[in-house]
Amino acid sequence: MQLQFLGTGAGMPSKDRNTSALAVKLLEECGSIWLFDCGEATQHQILHTTIKPRKIDKIFITHLHGDHIFGLPGFLSSRSFLGGEELLTIYGPKGLQQWVEQTLKLSNTHVTYSIAFVEVEEGIVFEDSQFIVRAMPLEHVIECFGYRIEQKALPGELLIDKAIQLGVPKGPLLGKLKVGYDITLDDGSIVLSKEVTSELKEGFTVTILGDTKFCSNAITLAEKADIVIHEATFDHSTIELAAQYGHATNTEAAKVAQLANAKYLILNHISARFLKSDLIPFLKEAQEQFPNTFIANDQTQYEWRQHQLHEL
């Protein structure tokens, strides 16, 4: 799993940071990419990556502020021009479907694929054999959601030598055992998958929070998460101002990660008021509360590998 930040700014684009968009690359896991928020010019940001728009088959929107959705119509149109034909599912708050459909209709934009809309409420918003995505409301000035992506436990390693000792021939039967199926040999004996595989491997958990002030639901969504992506529009010196605007500070994000017993924290949604030179003390301030803290920049990529976060 890889994370690629396409926009890490707050409110409006700046020279250094575009508006909100994050690509969660699940190419090895399921061959697709999930997009979280789609601020203005997200498709321009994608042009500077290896991401193929047709590979994006799910878009999760946290809330309906423009810096999180104004890039949707252009992206949807370009996905058509670039050969996208498969179903795209868009998850988001009430009103998102109406806004998208009206925008496409009034601009006479035709797309070559079907779009399914899922109106997000608290609870499980998506589940398949590999993943569960849960949503909870956050505390912003309009309805806003945070998402928790949980990868289900992975099959253990196949103990080939042990399987062969039990009489399993080389070939497809070994593959069935590896993915959890019990098999029957030609002599009628049964070999159980659990007998010839190691314990299940724990999957990863990523929490992606929309705009929010410090709140309990953010902590709940981040509970024991491997990676927490939390907005940090303000710093500690402006903590009271942050709350008035429904936003959080760098230290409040660190407090969420600390209280949730998370492993890593990535600060996102950074105000343009902070210059590059300001980000050194900005990061240090958060790290004093939660050491495993990073700051996201546009086009920054991270990879989750061997239970650790690696910047690419």
PDB file of C-alpha atoms in Angstrom:
ATOM      1  CA  MET A   1       0.000   0.000   0.000  1.00  0.00           C
ATOM      2  CA  GLN A   2       1.228   3.446  -0.925  1.00  0.00           C
ATOM      3  CA  LEU A   3      -0.001   6.945  -0.130  1.00  0.00           C
ATOM      4  CA  GLN A   4       0.534   9.804  -2.562  1.00  0.00           C
ATOM      5  CA  PHE A   5      -0.479  13.306  -1.514  1.00  0.00           C
ATOM      6  CA  LEU A   6      -1.803  15.296  -4.464  1.00  0.00           C
ATOM      7  CA  GLY A   7      -2.894  18.349  -2.503  1.00  0.00           C
ATOM      8  CA  THR A   8      -1.987  19.260   1.064  1.00  0.00           C
ATOM      9  CA  GLY A   9      -3.100  22.875   1.423  1.00  0.00           C
ATOM     10  CA  ALA A  10      -5.996  24.468   3.280  1.00  0.00           C
ATOM     11  CA  GLY A  11      -8.778  26.601   1.870  1.00  0.00           C
ATOM     12  CA  MET A  12      -7.264  27.608  -1.450  1.00  0.00           C
ATOM     13  CA  PRO A  13      -4.246  26.645  -3.552  1.00  0.00           C
ATOM     14  CA  SER A  14      -0.876  28.290  -2.979  1.00  0.00           C
ATOM     15  CA  LYS A  15       2.393  28.163  -4.877  1.00  0.00           C
ATOM     16  CA  ASP A  16       3.557  25.260  -2.725  1.00  0.00           C
ATOM     17  CA  ARG A  17       0.357  23.386  -1.913  1.00  0.00           C
ATOM     18  CA  ASN A  18      -2.703  22.485  -3.949  1.00  0.00           C
ATOM     19  CA  THR A  19      -6.090  21.835  -2.394  1.00  0.00           C
ATOM     20  CA  SER A  20      -6.985  18.534  -0.742  1.00  0.00           C
ATOM     21  CA  ALA A  21      -6.541  15.205  -2.492  1.00  0.00           C
ATOM     22  CA  LEU A  22      -4.917  11.958  -1.443  1.00  0.00           C
ATOM     23  CA  ALA A  23      -4.419   8.805  -3.507  1.00  0.00           C
ATOM     24  CA  VAL A  24      -4.344   5.510  -1.627  1.00  0.00           C
ATOM     25  CA  LYS A  25      -2.660   3.081  -3.987  1.00  0.00           C
ATOM     26  CA  LEU A  26      -3.844  -0.495  -3.515  1.00  0.00           C
ATOM     27  CA  LEU A  27      -2.369  -1.808  -6.747  1.00  0.00           C
ATOM     28  CA  GLU A  28      -0.675  -4.837  -5.184  1.00  0.00           C
ATOM     29  CA  GLU A  29      -3.645  -5.599  -2.952  1.00  0.00           C
ATOM     30  CA  CYS A  30      -6.544  -5.253  -5.399  1.00  0.00           C
ATOM     31  CA  GLY A  31      -5.287  -3.489  -8.531  1.00  0.00           C
ATOM     32  CA  SER A  32      -7.006  -0.177  -7.867  1.00  0.00           C
ATOM     33  CA  ILE A  33      -6.514   3.300  -6.422  1.00  0.00           C
ATOM     34  CA  TRP A  34      -8.844   5.083  -4.006  1.00  0.00           C
ATOM     35  CA  LEU A  35      -8.992   8.866  -3.996  1.00  0.00           C
ATOM     36  CA  PHE A  36      -9.821  10.775  -0.832  1.00  0.00           C
ATOM     37  CA  ASP A  37     -11.151  14.251  -1.631  1.00  0.00           C
ATOM     38  CA  CYS A  38     -10.698  15.935  -4.989  1.00  0.00           C
ATOM     39  CA  GLY A  39      -9.885  19.598  -4.651  1.00  0.00           C
ATOM     40  CA  GLU A  40      -9.499  22.005  -7.554  1.00  0.00           C
ATOM     41  CA  ALA A  41      -6.831  20.934 -10.103  1.00  0.00           C
ATOM     42  CA  THR A  42      -6.449  17.434  -8.721  1.00  0.00           C
ATOM     43  CA  GLN A  43      -6.281  16.122 -12.284  1.00  0.00           C
ATOM     44  CA  HIS A  44      -3.385  18.513 -12.961  1.00  0.00           C
ATOM     45  CA  GLN A  45      -1.563  17.085  -9.957  1.00  0.00           C
ATOM     46  CA  ILE A  46      -2.158  13.577 -11.290  1.00  0.00           C
ATOM     47  CA  LEU A  47      -0.372  14.536 -14.520  1.00  0.00           C
ATOM     48  CA  HIS A  48       2.865  14.686 -12.527  1.00  0.00           C
ATOM     49  CA  THR A  49       2.449  11.116 -11.264  1.00  0.00           C
ATOM     50  CA  THR A  50       2.246   7.595 -12.664  1.00  0.00           C
ATOM     51  CA  ILE A  51      -1.399   7.355 -11.601  1.00  0.00           C
ATOM     52  CA  LYS A  52      -3.804   6.289 -14.330  1.00  0.00           C
ATOM     53  CA  PRO A  53      -7.254   7.862 -13.741  1.00  0.00           C
ATOM     54  CA  ARG A  54      -9.016   4.715 -14.927  1.00  0.00           C
ATOM     55  CA  LYS A  55      -7.399   2.847 -12.028  1.00  0.00           C
ATOM     56  CA  ILE A  56      -9.256   5.083  -9.579  1.00  0.00           C
ATOM     57  CA  ASP A  57     -12.500   3.224  -8.929  1.00  0.00           C
ATOM     58  CA  LYS A  58     -13.508   4.755  -5.592  1.00  0.00           C
ATOM     59  CA  ILE A  59     -13.592   8.360  -4.434  1.00  0.00           C
ATOM     60  CA  PHE A  60     -14.294   9.175  -0.799  1.00  0.00           C
ATOM     61  CA  ILE A  61     -15.291  12.770  -0.061  1.00  0.00           C
ATOM     62  CA  THR A  62     -15.011  14.050   3.499  1.00  0.00           C
ATOM     63  CA  HIS A  63     -17.224  17.150   3.109  1.00  0.00           C
ATOM     64  CA  LEU A  64     -18.619  19.574   0.584  1.00  0.00           C
ATOM     65  CA  HIS A  65     -16.306  22.561   0.970  1.00  0.00           C
ATOM     66  CA  GLY A  66     -14.906  23.645  -2.375  1.00  0.00           C
ATOM     67  CA  ASP A  67     -11.286  22.885  -1.587  1.00  0.00           C
ATOM     68  CA  HIS A  68     -12.313  19.244  -1.236  1.00  0.00           C
ATOM     69  CA  ILE A  69     -14.687  18.813  -4.216  1.00  0.00           C
ATOM     70  CA  PHE A  70     -14.096  21.451  -6.902  1.00  0.00           C
ATOM     71  CA  GLY A  71     -11.792  19.110  -8.817  1.00  0.00           C
ATOM     72  CA  LEU A  72     -14.420  16.387  -9.218  1.00  0.00           C
ATOM     73  CA  PRO A  73     -16.167  17.488 -12.465  1.00  0.00           C
ATOM     74  CA  GLY A  74     -12.909  17.896 -14.346  1.00  0.00           C
ATOM     75  CA  PHE A  75     -11.537  14.609 -13.086  1.00  0.00           C
ATOM     76  CA  LEU A  76     -14.718  12.726 -13.970  1.00  0.00           C
ATOM     77  CA  SER A  77     -14.658  14.134 -17.487  1.00  0.00           C
ATOM     78  CA  SER A  78     -10.968  13.403 -18.034  1.00  0.00           C
ATOM     79  CA  ARG A  79     -11.385   9.842 -16.751  1.00  0.00           C
ATOM     80  CA  SER A  80     -13.718   9.336 -19.730  1.00  0.00           C
ATOM     81  CA  PHE A  81     -11.310  10.833 -22.255  1.00  0.00           C
ATOM     82  CA  LEU A  82      -8.518   8.632 -20.872  1.00  0.00           C
ATOM     83  CA  GLY A  83     -10.331   5.352 -21.423  1.00  0.00           C
ATOM     84  CA  GLY A  84     -12.123   4.854 -18.152  1.00  0.00           C
ATOM     85  CA  GLU A  85     -14.999   2.439 -18.665  1.00  0.00           C
ATOM     86  CA  GLU A  86     -15.448   0.638 -15.365  1.00  0.00           C
ATOM     87  CA  LEU A  87     -17.818   1.641 -12.592  1.00  0.00           C
ATOM     88  CA  LEU A  88     -16.710   4.495 -10.355  1.00  0.00           C
ATOM     89  CA  THR A  89     -18.218   4.701  -6.868  1.00  0.00           C
ATOM     90  CA  ILE A  90     -18.298   8.050  -5.078  1.00  0.00           C
ATOM     91  CA  TYR A  91     -18.859   8.140  -1.321  1.00  0.00           C
ATOM     92  CA  GLY A  92     -19.738  11.345   0.460  1.00  0.00           C
ATOM     93  CA  PRO A  93     -22.183  13.425   2.502  1.00  0.00           C
ATOM     94  CA  LYS A  94     -25.755  14.175   1.549  1.00  0.00           C
ATOM     95  CA  GLY A  95     -25.906  16.634  -1.351  1.00  0.00           C
ATOM     96  CA  LEU A  96     -22.804  15.381  -3.143  1.00  0.00           C
ATOM     97  CA  GLN A  97     -24.733  13.336  -5.710  1.00  0.00           C
ATOM     98  CA  GLN A  98     -27.018  16.261  -6.525  1.00  0.00           C
ATOM     99  CA  TRP A  99     -24.063  18.629  -6.965  1.00  0.00           C
ATOM    100  CA  VAL A 100     -22.125  16.241  -9.225  1.00  0.00           C
ATOM    101  CA  GLU A 101     -25.097  15.259 -11.369  1.00  0.00           C
ATOM    102  CA  GLN A 102     -26.276  18.859 -11.798  1.00  0.00           C
ATOM    103  CA  THR A 103     -22.777  20.033 -12.699  1.00  0.00           C
ATOM    104  CA  LEU A 104     -22.364  17.324 -15.328  1.00  0.00           C
ATOM    105  CA  LYS A 105     -25.866  17.965 -16.701  1.00  0.00           C
ATOM    106  CA  LEU A 106     -25.573  21.747 -16.928  1.00  0.00           C
ATOM    107  CA  SER A 107     -22.146  21.544 -18.552  1.00  0.00           C
ATOM    108  CA  ASN A 108     -23.395  18.844 -20.951  1.00  0.00           C
ATOM    109  CA  THR A 109     -20.586  16.539 -19.798  1.00  0.00           C
ATOM    110  CA  HIS A 110     -20.959  12.924 -20.867  1.00  0.00           C
ATOM    111  CA  VAL A 111     -18.969  10.175 -19.175  1.00  0.00           C
ATOM    112  CA  THR A 112     -18.365   6.741 -20.679  1.00  0.00           C
ATOM    113  CA  TYR A 113     -18.813   4.821 -17.443  1.00  0.00           C
ATOM    114  CA  SER A 114     -21.393   4.386 -14.711  1.00  0.00           C
ATOM    115  CA  ILE A 115     -21.153   6.359 -11.476  1.00  0.00           C
ATOM    116  CA  ALA A 116     -22.631   4.969  -8.267  1.00  0.00           C
ATOM    117  CA  PHE A 117     -23.167   7.249  -5.285  1.00  0.00           C
ATOM    118  CA  VAL A 118     -23.133   6.162  -1.659  1.00  0.00           C
ATOM    119  CA  GLU A 119     -24.479   8.672   0.842  1.00  0.00           C
ATOM    120  CA  VAL A 120     -22.216   8.335   3.848  1.00  0.00           C
ATOM    121  CA  GLU A 121     -23.551   7.848   7.348  1.00  0.00           C
ATOM    122  CA  GLU A 122     -21.813   6.671  10.486  1.00  0.00           C
ATOM    123  CA  GLY A 123     -20.800   3.024  10.250  1.00  0.00           C
ATOM    124  CA  ILE A 124     -19.445   0.699   7.573  1.00  0.00           C
ATOM    125  CA  VAL A 125     -19.626   2.341   4.139  1.00  0.00           C
ATOM    126  CA  PHE A 126     -17.744  -0.342   2.189  1.00  0.00           C
ATOM    127  CA  GLU A 127     -16.706  -3.939   2.766  1.00  0.00           C
ATOM    128  CA  ASP A 128     -15.369  -6.735   0.593  1.00  0.00           C
ATOM    129  CA  SER A 129     -13.166  -9.783   1.170  1.00  0.00           C
ATOM    130  CA  GLN A 130     -10.089  -7.601   1.732  1.00  0.00           C
ATOM    131  CA  PHE A 131     -11.146  -4.284   3.259  1.00  0.00           C
ATOM    132  CA  ILE A 132     -13.579  -2.544   5.562  1.00  0.00           C
ATOM    133  CA  VAL A 133     -14.074   1.216   5.397  1.00  0.00           C
ATOM    134  CA  ARG A 134     -15.817   2.841   8.359  1.00  0.00           C
ATOM    135  CA  ALA A 135     -16.960   6.444   8.655  1.00  0.00           C
ATOM    136  CA  MET A 136     -17.727   8.699  11.595  1.00  0.00           C
ATOM    137  CA  PRO A 137     -18.790  12.347  11.716  1.00  0.00           C
ATOM    138  CA  LEU A 138     -16.194  14.878  12.783  1.00  0.00           C
ATOM    139  CA  GLU A 139     -16.604  18.397  14.183  1.00  0.00           C
ATOM    140  CA  HIS A 140     -16.305  20.990  11.431  1.00  0.00           C
ATOM    141  CA  VAL A 141     -18.492  23.928  10.409  1.00  0.00           C
ATOM    142  CA  ILE A 142     -20.476  21.696   8.027  1.00  0.00           C
ATOM    143  CA  GLU A 143     -21.122  17.951   7.967  1.00  0.00           C
ATOM    144  CA  CYS A 144     -17.766  16.218   7.601  1.00  0.00           C
ATOM    145  CA  PHE A 145     -16.589  12.624   7.895  1.00  0.00           C
ATOM    146  CA  GLY A 146     -13.428  10.765   8.744  1.00  0.00           C
ATOM    147  CA  TYR A 147     -12.670   7.356   7.248  1.00  0.00           C
ATOM    148  CA  ARG A 148     -10.919   4.313   8.670  1.00  0.00           C
ATOM    149  CA  ILE A 149      -9.561   1.765   6.168  1.00  0.00           C
ATOM    150  CA  GLU A 150      -8.956  -1.657   7.705  1.00  0.00           C
ATOM    151  CA  GLN A 151      -7.246  -4.367   5.704  1.00  0.00           C
ATOM    152  CA  LYS A 152      -8.534  -7.763   6.775  1.00  0.00           C
ATOM    153  CA  ALA A 153      -6.107 -10.393   8.050  1.00  0.00           C
ATOM    154  CA  LEU A 154      -3.932 -11.916   5.340  1.00  0.00           C
ATOM    155  CA  PRO A 155      -3.311 -15.650   4.847  1.00  0.00           C
ATOM    156  CA  GLY A 156      -0.262 -17.028   6.610  1.00  0.00           C
ATOM    157  CA  GLU A 157       2.751 -18.483   4.823  1.00  0.00           C
ATOM    158  CA  LEU A 158       2.424 -21.979   3.354  1.00  0.00           C
ATOM    159  CA  LEU A 159       4.672 -24.480   5.137  1.00  0.00           C
ATOM    160  CA  ILE A 160       5.550 -26.367   1.961  1.00  0.00           C
ATOM    161  CA  ASP A 161       7.836 -28.970   3.546  1.00  0.00           C
ATOM    162  CA  LYS A 162       5.175 -29.917   6.069  1.00  0.00           C
ATOM    163  CA  ALA A 163       2.513 -30.160   3.361  1.00  0.00           C
ATOM    164  CA  ILE A 164       4.706 -32.426   1.234  1.00  0.00           C
ATOM    165  CA  GLN A 165       5.412 -34.625   4.268  1.00  0.00           C
ATOM    166  CA  LEU A 166       1.646 -35.089   4.607  1.00  0.00           C
ATOM    167  CA  GLY A 167       1.502 -36.311   1.006  1.00  0.00           C
ATOM    168  CA  VAL A 168       0.350 -33.174  -0.798  1.00  0.00           C
ATOM    169  CA  PRO A 169       1.744 -33.230  -4.367  1.00  0.00           C
ATOM    170  CA  LYS A 170       3.277 -30.139  -5.909  1.00  0.00           C
ATOM    171  CA  GLY A 171       0.699 -28.227  -7.907  1.00  0.00           C
ATOM    172  CA  PRO A 172      -2.666 -26.515  -7.476  1.00  0.00           C
ATOM    173  CA  LEU A 173      -3.529 -28.278  -4.204  1.00  0.00           C
ATOM    174  CA  LEU A 174      -0.750 -26.359  -2.472  1.00  0.00           C
ATOM    175  CA  GLY A 175      -2.296 -23.134  -3.704  1.00  0.00           C
ATOM    176  CA  LYS A 176      -5.680 -24.081  -2.255  1.00  0.00           C
ATOM    177  CA  LEU A 177      -4.123 -24.805   1.115  1.00  0.00           C
ATOM    178  CA  LYS A 178      -2.317 -21.467   1.088  1.00  0.00           C
ATOM    179  CA  VAL A 179      -5.531 -19.455   0.642  1.00  0.00           C
ATOM    180  CA  GLY A 180      -7.366 -21.344   3.368  1.00  0.00           C
ATOM    181  CA  TYR A 181      -9.073 -24.325   1.730  1.00  0.00           C
ATOM    182  CA  ASP A 182      -8.871 -27.829   3.175  1.00  0.00           C
ATOM    183  CA  ILE A 183      -8.167 -30.555   0.629  1.00  0.00           C
ATOM    184  CA  THR A 184      -8.757 -34.289   0.203  1.00  0.00           C
ATOM    185  CA  LEU A 185      -5.941 -36.417  -1.195  1.00  0.00           C
ATOM    186  CA  ASP A 186      -6.367 -39.370  -3.561  1.00  0.00           C
ATOM    187  CA  ASP A 187      -6.098 -41.808  -0.642  1.00  0.00           C
ATOM    188  CA  GLY A 188      -9.018 -40.102   1.108  1.00  0.00           C
ATOM    189  CA  SER A 189      -6.983 -38.369   3.781  1.00  0.00           C
ATOM    190  CA  ILE A 190      -7.826 -34.755   4.579  1.00  0.00           C
ATOM    191  CA  VAL A 191      -5.209 -32.048   4.974  1.00  0.00           C
ATOM    192  CA  LEU A 192      -6.388 -28.965   6.841  1.00  0.00           C
ATOM    193  CA  SER A 193      -5.129 -25.584   5.711  1.00  0.00           C
ATOM    194  CA  LYS A 194      -4.408 -24.525   9.297  1.00  0.00           C
ATOM    195  CA  GLU A 195      -2.088 -27.517   9.681  1.00  0.00           C
ATOM    196  CA  VAL A 196       0.255 -26.376   6.928  1.00  0.00           C
ATOM    197  CA  THR A 197       0.096 -22.575   7.150  1.00  0.00           C
ATOM    198  CA  SER A 198       1.484 -20.118   9.640  1.00  0.00           C
ATOM    199  CA  GLU A 199      -0.780 -17.789  11.617  1.00  0.00           C
ATOM    200  CA  LEU A 200      -2.765 -15.111   9.809  1.00  0.00           C
ATOM    201  CA  LYS A 201      -0.916 -11.859   9.177  1.00  0.00           C
ATOM    202  CA  GLU A 202      -2.379  -8.673  10.552  1.00  0.00           C
ATOM    203  CA  GLY A 203      -3.490  -6.184   7.893  1.00  0.00           C
ATOM    204  CA  PHE A 204      -2.867  -2.437   7.998  1.00  0.00           C
ATOM    205  CA  THR A 205      -5.189   0.299   9.240  1.00  0.00           C
ATOM    206  CA  VAL A 206      -5.159   3.837   7.834  1.00  0.00           C
ATOM    207  CA  THR A 207      -7.273   6.648   9.260  1.00  0.00           C
ATOM    208  CA  ILE A 208      -7.994   9.634   7.002  1.00  0.00           C
ATOM    209  CA  LEU A 209      -9.653  12.544   8.738  1.00  0.00           C
ATOM    210  CA  GLY A 210     -11.425  15.407   7.025  1.00  0.00           C
ATOM    211  CA  ASP A 211     -11.466  18.939   8.380  1.00  0.00           C
ATOM    212  CA  THR A 212     -12.157  18.876  12.102  1.00  0.00           C
ATOM    213  CA  LYS A 213     -11.387  20.454  15.387  1.00  0.00           C
ATOM    214  CA  PHE A 214     -10.088  18.202  18.170  1.00  0.00           C
ATOM    215  CA  CYS A 215     -12.843  15.654  18.891  1.00  0.00           C
ATOM    216  CA  SER A 216     -13.465  12.209  20.362  1.00  0.00           C
ATOM    217  CA  ASN A 217     -14.573  10.631  17.073  1.00  0.00           C
ATOM    218  CA  ALA A 218     -11.167  11.410  15.565  1.00  0.00           C
ATOM    219  CA  ILE A 219      -9.573   9.443  18.402  1.00  0.00           C
ATOM    220  CA  THR A 220     -12.001   6.563  17.924  1.00  0.00           C
ATOM    221  CA  LEU A 221     -11.310   6.357  14.190  1.00  0.00           C
ATOM    222  CA  ALA A 222      -7.563   6.476  14.861  1.00  0.00           C
ATOM    223  CA  GLU A 223      -7.561   3.819  17.599  1.00  0.00           C
ATOM    224  CA  LYS A 224      -4.407   1.690  17.173  1.00  0.00           C
ATOM    225  CA  ALA A 225      -4.174   2.730  13.519  1.00  0.00           C
ATOM    226  CA  ASP A 226      -0.888   2.204  11.724  1.00  0.00           C
ATOM    227  CA  ILE A 227      -1.153   5.585   9.991  1.00  0.00           C
ATOM    228  CA  VAL A 228      -3.270   8.591  10.946  1.00  0.00           C
ATOM    229  CA  ILE A 229      -3.644  11.456   8.450  1.00  0.00           C
ATOM    230  CA  HIS A 230      -4.898  14.478  10.359  1.00  0.00           C
ATOM    231  CA  GLU A 231      -5.458  18.068   9.346  1.00  0.00           C
ATOM    232  CA  ALA A 232      -3.177  20.688  10.930  1.00  0.00           C
ATOM    233  CA  THR A 233      -4.431  23.992   9.589  1.00  0.00           C
ATOM    234  CA  PHE A 234      -3.112  25.944  12.568  1.00  0.00           C
ATOM    235  CA  ASP A 235      -0.289  25.705  15.107  1.00  0.00           C
ATOM    236  CA  HIS A 236      -0.441  25.688  18.881  1.00  0.00           C
ATOM    237  CA  SER A 237      -0.172  29.477  19.188  1.00  0.00           C
ATOM    238  CA  THR A 238      -3.493  29.859  17.351  1.00  0.00           C
ATOM    239  CA  ILE A 239      -5.356  27.010  19.042  1.00  0.00           C
ATOM    240  CA  GLU A 240      -8.383  29.158  19.958  1.00  0.00           C
ATOM    241  CA  LEU A 241      -8.711  30.478  16.414  1.00  0.00           C
ATOM    242  CA  ALA A 242      -8.520  26.930  15.074  1.00  0.00           C
ATOM    243  CA  ALA A 243     -11.519  25.814  17.098  1.00  0.00           C
ATOM    244  CA  GLN A 244     -13.580  28.813  15.947  1.00  0.00           C
ATOM    245  CA  TYR A 245     -13.101  27.770  12.334  1.00  0.00           C
ATOM    246  CA  GLY A 246     -13.661  24.070  12.985  1.00  0.00           C
ATOM    247  CA  HIS A 247     -10.021  23.171  12.456  1.00  0.00           C
ATOM    248  CA  ALA A 248      -7.210  21.574  14.425  1.00  0.00           C
ATOM    249  CA  THR A 249      -3.623  22.450  15.271  1.00  0.00           C
ATOM    250  CA  ASN A 250      -0.435  20.466  14.851  1.00  0.00           C
ATOM    251  CA  THR A 251      -0.347  19.656  18.574  1.00  0.00           C
ATOM    252  CA  GLU A 252      -4.009  18.626  18.642  1.00  0.00           C
ATOM    253  CA  ALA A 253      -3.380  16.210  15.778  1.00  0.00           C
ATOM    254  CA  ALA A 254      -0.431  14.825  17.742  1.00  0.00           C
ATOM    255  CA  LYS A 255      -2.651  14.459  20.804  1.00  0.00           C
ATOM    256  CA  VAL A 256      -5.193  12.467  18.768  1.00  0.00           C
ATOM    257  CA  ALA A 257      -2.474  10.078  17.572  1.00  0.00           C
ATOM    258  CA  GLN A 258      -1.078   9.755  21.085  1.00  0.00           C
ATOM    259  CA  LEU A 259      -4.436   9.074  22.765  1.00  0.00           C
ATOM    260  CA  ALA A 260      -5.351   6.609  20.021  1.00  0.00           C
ATOM    261  CA  ASN A 261      -2.092   4.654  20.412  1.00  0.00           C
ATOM    262  CA  ALA A 262      -1.412   5.053  16.699  1.00  0.00           C
ATOM    263  CA  LYS A 263       1.959   4.216  15.132  1.00  0.00           C
ATOM    264  CA  TYR A 264       2.490   7.106  12.710  1.00  0.00           C
ATOM    265  CA  LEU A 265       0.960  10.539  12.160  1.00  0.00           C
ATOM    266  CA  ILE A 266       1.022  12.569   8.938  1.00  0.00           C
ATOM    267  CA  LEU A 267       0.024  16.225   9.217  1.00  0.00           C
ATOM    268  CA  ASN A 268      -2.050  17.446   6.282  1.00  0.00           C
ATOM    269  CA  HIS A 269      -4.189  20.450   5.211  1.00  0.00           C
ATOM    270  CA  ILE A 270      -1.510  23.006   6.071  1.00  0.00           C
ATOM    271  CA  SER A 271      -2.399  26.696   5.953  1.00  0.00           C
ATOM    272  CA  ALA A 272      -0.566  28.905   3.461  1.00  0.00           C
ATOM    273  CA  ARG A 273       0.325  31.188   6.384  1.00  0.00           C
ATOM    274  CA  PHE A 274       3.161  28.775   7.171  1.00  0.00           C
ATOM    275  CA  LEU A 275       6.212  29.313   5.010  1.00  0.00           C
ATOM    276  CA  LYS A 276       8.752  26.560   4.420  1.00  0.00           C
ATOM    277  CA  SER A 277      10.954  27.978   7.183  1.00  0.00           C
ATOM    278  CA  ASP A 278       7.993  27.856   9.578  1.00  0.00           C
ATOM    279  CA  LEU A 279       7.469  24.144   9.049  1.00  0.00           C
ATOM    280  CA  ILE A 280      10.605  23.122  10.948  1.00  0.00           C
ATOM    281  CA  PRO A 281       9.332  24.396  14.326  1.00  0.00           C
ATOM    282  CA  PHE A 282       5.780  23.425  13.253  1.00  0.00           C
ATOM    283  CA  LEU A 283       6.846  19.787  12.924  1.00  0.00           C
ATOM    284  CA  LYS A 284       9.056  19.849  16.019  1.00  0.00           C
ATOM    285  CA  GLU A 285       6.163  21.135  18.110  1.00  0.00           C
ATOM    286  CA  ALA A 286       4.030  18.153  17.074  1.00  0.00           C
ATOM    287  CA  GLN A 287       6.876  15.665  17.500  1.00  0.00           C
ATOM    288  CA  GLU A 288       7.323  16.738  21.108  1.00  0.00           C
ATOM    289  CA  GLN A 289       3.842  15.334  21.700  1.00  0.00           C
ATOM    290  CA  PHE A 290       4.030  12.413  19.235  1.00  0.00           C
ATOM    291  CA  PRO A 291       7.526  11.565  17.906  1.00  0.00           C
ATOM    292  CA  ASN A 292       6.482   9.564  14.816  1.00  0.00           C
ATOM    293  CA  THR A 293       5.045  12.615  13.069  1.00  0.00           C
ATOM    294  CA  PHE A 294       5.596  13.697   9.463  1.00  0.00           C
ATOM    295  CA  ILE A 295       4.344  16.636   7.381  1.00  0.00           C
ATOM    296  CA  ALA A 296       2.755  15.873   4.022  1.00  0.00           C
ATOM    297  CA  ASN A 297       3.828  17.891   0.999  1.00  0.00           C
ATOM    298  CA  ASP A 298       2.346  17.817  -2.489  1.00  0.00           C
ATOM    299  CA  GLN A 299       3.582  14.709  -4.345  1.00  0.00           C
ATOM    300  CA  THR A 300       5.059  13.185  -1.189  1.00  0.00           C
ATOM    301  CA  GLN A 301       4.772   9.397  -1.319  1.00  0.00           C
ATOM    302  CA  TYR A 302       4.829   6.918   1.537  1.00  0.00           C
ATOM    303  CA  GLU A 303       4.824   3.137   1.451  1.00  0.00           C
ATOM    304  CA  TRP A 304       3.616   0.776   4.152  1.00  0.00           C
ATOM    305  CA  ARG A 305       6.136  -2.065   4.126  1.00  0.00           C
ATOM    306  CA  GLN A 306       6.957  -4.666   6.772  1.00  0.00           C
ATOM    307  CA  HIS A 307       4.803  -2.847   9.328  1.00  0.00           C
ATOM    308  CA  GLN A 308       6.709   0.401   8.911  1.00  0.00           C
ATOM    309  CA  LEU A 309       6.127   3.670   7.096  1.00  0.00           C
ATOM    310  CA  HIS A 310       8.741   4.560   4.493  1.00  0.00           C
ATOM    311  CA  GLU A 311       8.933   7.812   2.563  1.00  0.00           C
ATOM    312  CA  LEU A 312       9.685   7.193  -1.124  1.00  0.00           C
TER     313      LEU A 312
END
